[in-house]
Amino acid sequence: MNAAAEYQIVPVCAFSDNYIWILRHGDQAAVIDPGDAAPVLAYLEQEQLDLCAILVTHHHGDHIGGVESLLQRYHVPVIGPKGEPIDAVSDQLVDADTFVLPQIAAGFEVIAVPGHTRAHIAYYDSNHSGCGALFCGDALFSCGCGRVFEGTPSQMRHSLARLAALPGATRIYCAHEYTQANVRFALAVEPANSALQARAEEVAQLRAAQQPTLPATIAQELAVNPFLRWDAPDVIAAAQRYRGTPVTQADDVFAAIREWKNNFK
Ligand code: ZN
Ligand code: FE
């Protein structure tokens, strides 16, 4: 596909740190995780775009809170996970389902990423920009991951492992700007990781300029994100220091790092 003919991906900020991703093509747009309708409606109006679909990744209010208001204005399908309590979803999807949004010339594959919530899904477009685009809600963040609210650490790690297995160039569009705080924790886990040190500097500059730190890429995250690095010797050693006992299994390394982050100030 000609790159110029592709949909563009634009962040709309909501609440204190949410990104609502808008996919726009010609005069059409789709929206992912509209926790608040107001900034989405403002953007659509300002850009004179018509909404063609709403996609949601999981049931939390900061991701679905604006859906009803958008539906009052636009009669569009609401695509979302099967198995989450979201009344408005018209098209319930499960792992490996595929669908197209012809209005914006986009095609997606669903990747189930349970852990943060029971049936959280991610949307993956393997073609976008020649490198692929992943919309992962609160499953994976740059230098971090979502809290494990409804699943187990093992389930979360397996979900993240599936995302980590996507091509390295895949661009990652997370639902929150948490990168700077995540980097601070990641440096506590792996102070000697030079890729992480470089990312910390880049993130500090971007935030000072009030720029998003996203999208990240899978290759970048593999080098810096402690929640994808359960095999890295320094991460294993950090998990052992946190626990005060030997930690050998990947699931236990991940669980220790996740618990440490939950309590990290
Ligand atoms: Zn959430
Ligand atoms: Fe969220």
PDB file of N, CA and C in Angstrom, residues 17-21 33 57-58 62-63 136-138 140-141 173-177 214:
ATOM      1  N   ASP A  17      -3.402  11.503  31.974  1.00  0.00           N
ATOM      2  CA  ASP A  17      -2.324  10.822  31.247  1.00  0.00           C
ATOM      3  C   ASP A  17      -2.799   9.764  30.254  1.00  0.00           C
ATOM      4  N   ASN A  18      -4.095   9.816  29.866  1.00  0.00           N
ATOM      5  CA  ASN A  18      -4.566   8.854  28.854  1.00  0.00           C
ATOM      6  C   ASN A  18      -4.312   9.370  27.444  1.00  0.00           C
ATOM      7  N   TYR A  19      -4.004   8.442  26.535  1.00  0.00           N
ATOM      8  CA  TYR A  19      -4.030   8.749  25.107  1.00  0.00           C
ATOM      9  C   TYR A  19      -5.194   7.994  24.485  1.00  0.00           C
ATOM     10  N   ILE A  20      -6.032   8.746  23.801  1.00  0.00           N
ATOM     11  CA  ILE A  20      -7.081   8.149  22.975  1.00  0.00           C
ATOM     12  C   ILE A  20      -6.543   8.228  21.551  1.00  0.00           C
ATOM     13  N   TRP A  21      -6.325   7.082  20.933  1.00  0.00           N
ATOM     14  CA  TRP A  21      -5.729   7.092  19.589  1.00  0.00           C
ATOM     15  C   TRP A  21      -6.814   7.218  18.541  1.00  0.00           C
ATOM     16  N   ASP A  33     -10.324   3.306  22.525  1.00  0.00           N
ATOM     17  CA  ASP A  33     -10.401   3.561  23.975  1.00  0.00           C
ATOM     18  C   ASP A  33     -10.782   4.999  24.334  1.00  0.00           C
ATOM     19  N   THR A  57     -10.337  -1.755  24.291  1.00  0.00           N
ATOM     20  CA  THR A  57      -9.438  -2.865  24.635  1.00  0.00           C
ATOM     21  C   THR A  57      -9.857  -3.610  25.899  1.00  0.00           C
ATOM     22  N   HIS A  58     -10.491  -2.884  26.828  1.00  0.00           N
ATOM     23  CA  HIS A  58     -10.924  -3.513  28.085  1.00  0.00           C
ATOM     24  C   HIS A  58     -11.920  -2.601  28.776  1.00  0.00           C
ATOM     25  N   ASP A  62     -11.699   4.605  32.202  1.00  0.00           N
ATOM     26  CA  ASP A  62     -10.867   5.575  31.476  1.00  0.00           C
ATOM     27  C   ASP A  62     -10.624   5.149  30.032  1.00  0.00           C
ATOM     28  N   HIS A  63     -11.210   4.005  29.623  1.00  0.00           N
ATOM     29  CA  HIS A  63     -11.111   3.534  28.239  1.00  0.00           C
ATOM     30  C   HIS A  63     -12.460   3.491  27.529  1.00  0.00           C
ATOM     31  N   CYS A 136      -2.388  -1.434  22.344  1.00  0.00           N
ATOM     32  CA  CYS A 136      -2.375  -2.441  23.405  1.00  0.00           C
ATOM     33  C   CYS A 136      -3.012  -1.988  24.712  1.00  0.00           C
ATOM     34  N   GLY A 137      -3.735  -0.880  24.697  1.00  0.00           N
ATOM     35  CA  GLY A 137      -4.480  -0.477  25.891  1.00  0.00           C
ATOM     36  C   GLY A 137      -3.591  -0.377  27.107  1.00  0.00           C
ATOM     37  N   ASP A 138      -3.966  -1.096  28.166  1.00  0.00           N
ATOM     38  CA  ASP A 138      -3.188  -1.080  29.411  1.00  0.00           C
ATOM     39  C   ASP A 138      -2.422  -2.386  29.618  1.00  0.00           C
ATOM     40  N   LEU A 140       0.604  -3.363  27.771  1.00  0.00           N
ATOM     41  CA  LEU A 140       2.029  -3.019  27.688  1.00  0.00           C
ATOM     42  C   LEU A 140       2.168  -1.504  27.641  1.00  0.00           C
ATOM     43  N   PHE A 141       3.064  -0.980  28.472  1.00  0.00           N
ATOM     44  CA  PHE A 141       3.414   0.437  28.407  1.00  0.00           C
ATOM     45  C   PHE A 141       4.886   0.541  28.037  1.00  0.00           C
ATOM     46  N   TYR A 173       1.354   1.626  20.456  1.00  0.00           N
ATOM     47  CA  TYR A 173       0.533   2.757  20.873  1.00  0.00           C
ATOM     48  C   TYR A 173      -0.197   2.368  22.153  1.00  0.00           C
ATOM     49  N   CYS A 174       0.356   2.769  23.288  1.00  0.00           N
ATOM     50  CA  CYS A 174      -0.209   2.443  24.597  1.00  0.00           C
ATOM     51  C   CYS A 174      -1.269   3.484  24.964  1.00  0.00           C
ATOM     52  N   ALA A 175      -2.057   3.175  25.967  1.00  0.00           N
ATOM     53  CA  ALA A 175      -3.160   4.061  26.337  1.00  0.00           C
ATOM     54  C   ALA A 175      -2.801   5.077  27.415  1.00  0.00           C
ATOM     55  N   HIS A 176      -1.560   5.050  27.899  1.00  0.00           N
ATOM     56  CA  HIS A 176      -1.172   6.025  28.931  1.00  0.00           C
ATOM     57  C   HIS A 176       0.234   6.560  28.698  1.00  0.00           C
ATOM     58  N   GLU A 177       0.418   7.797  29.114  1.00  0.00           N
ATOM     59  CA  GLU A 177       1.754   8.403  29.136  1.00  0.00           C
ATOM     60  C   GLU A 177       2.332   8.163  30.534  1.00  0.00           C
ATOM     61  N   LEU A 214       5.500   8.159  22.922  1.00  0.00           N
ATOM     62  CA  LEU A 214       5.000   7.068  22.092  1.00  0.00           C
ATOM     63  C   LEU A 214       4.861   7.551  20.654  1.00  0.00           C
TER      64      LEU A 214
END
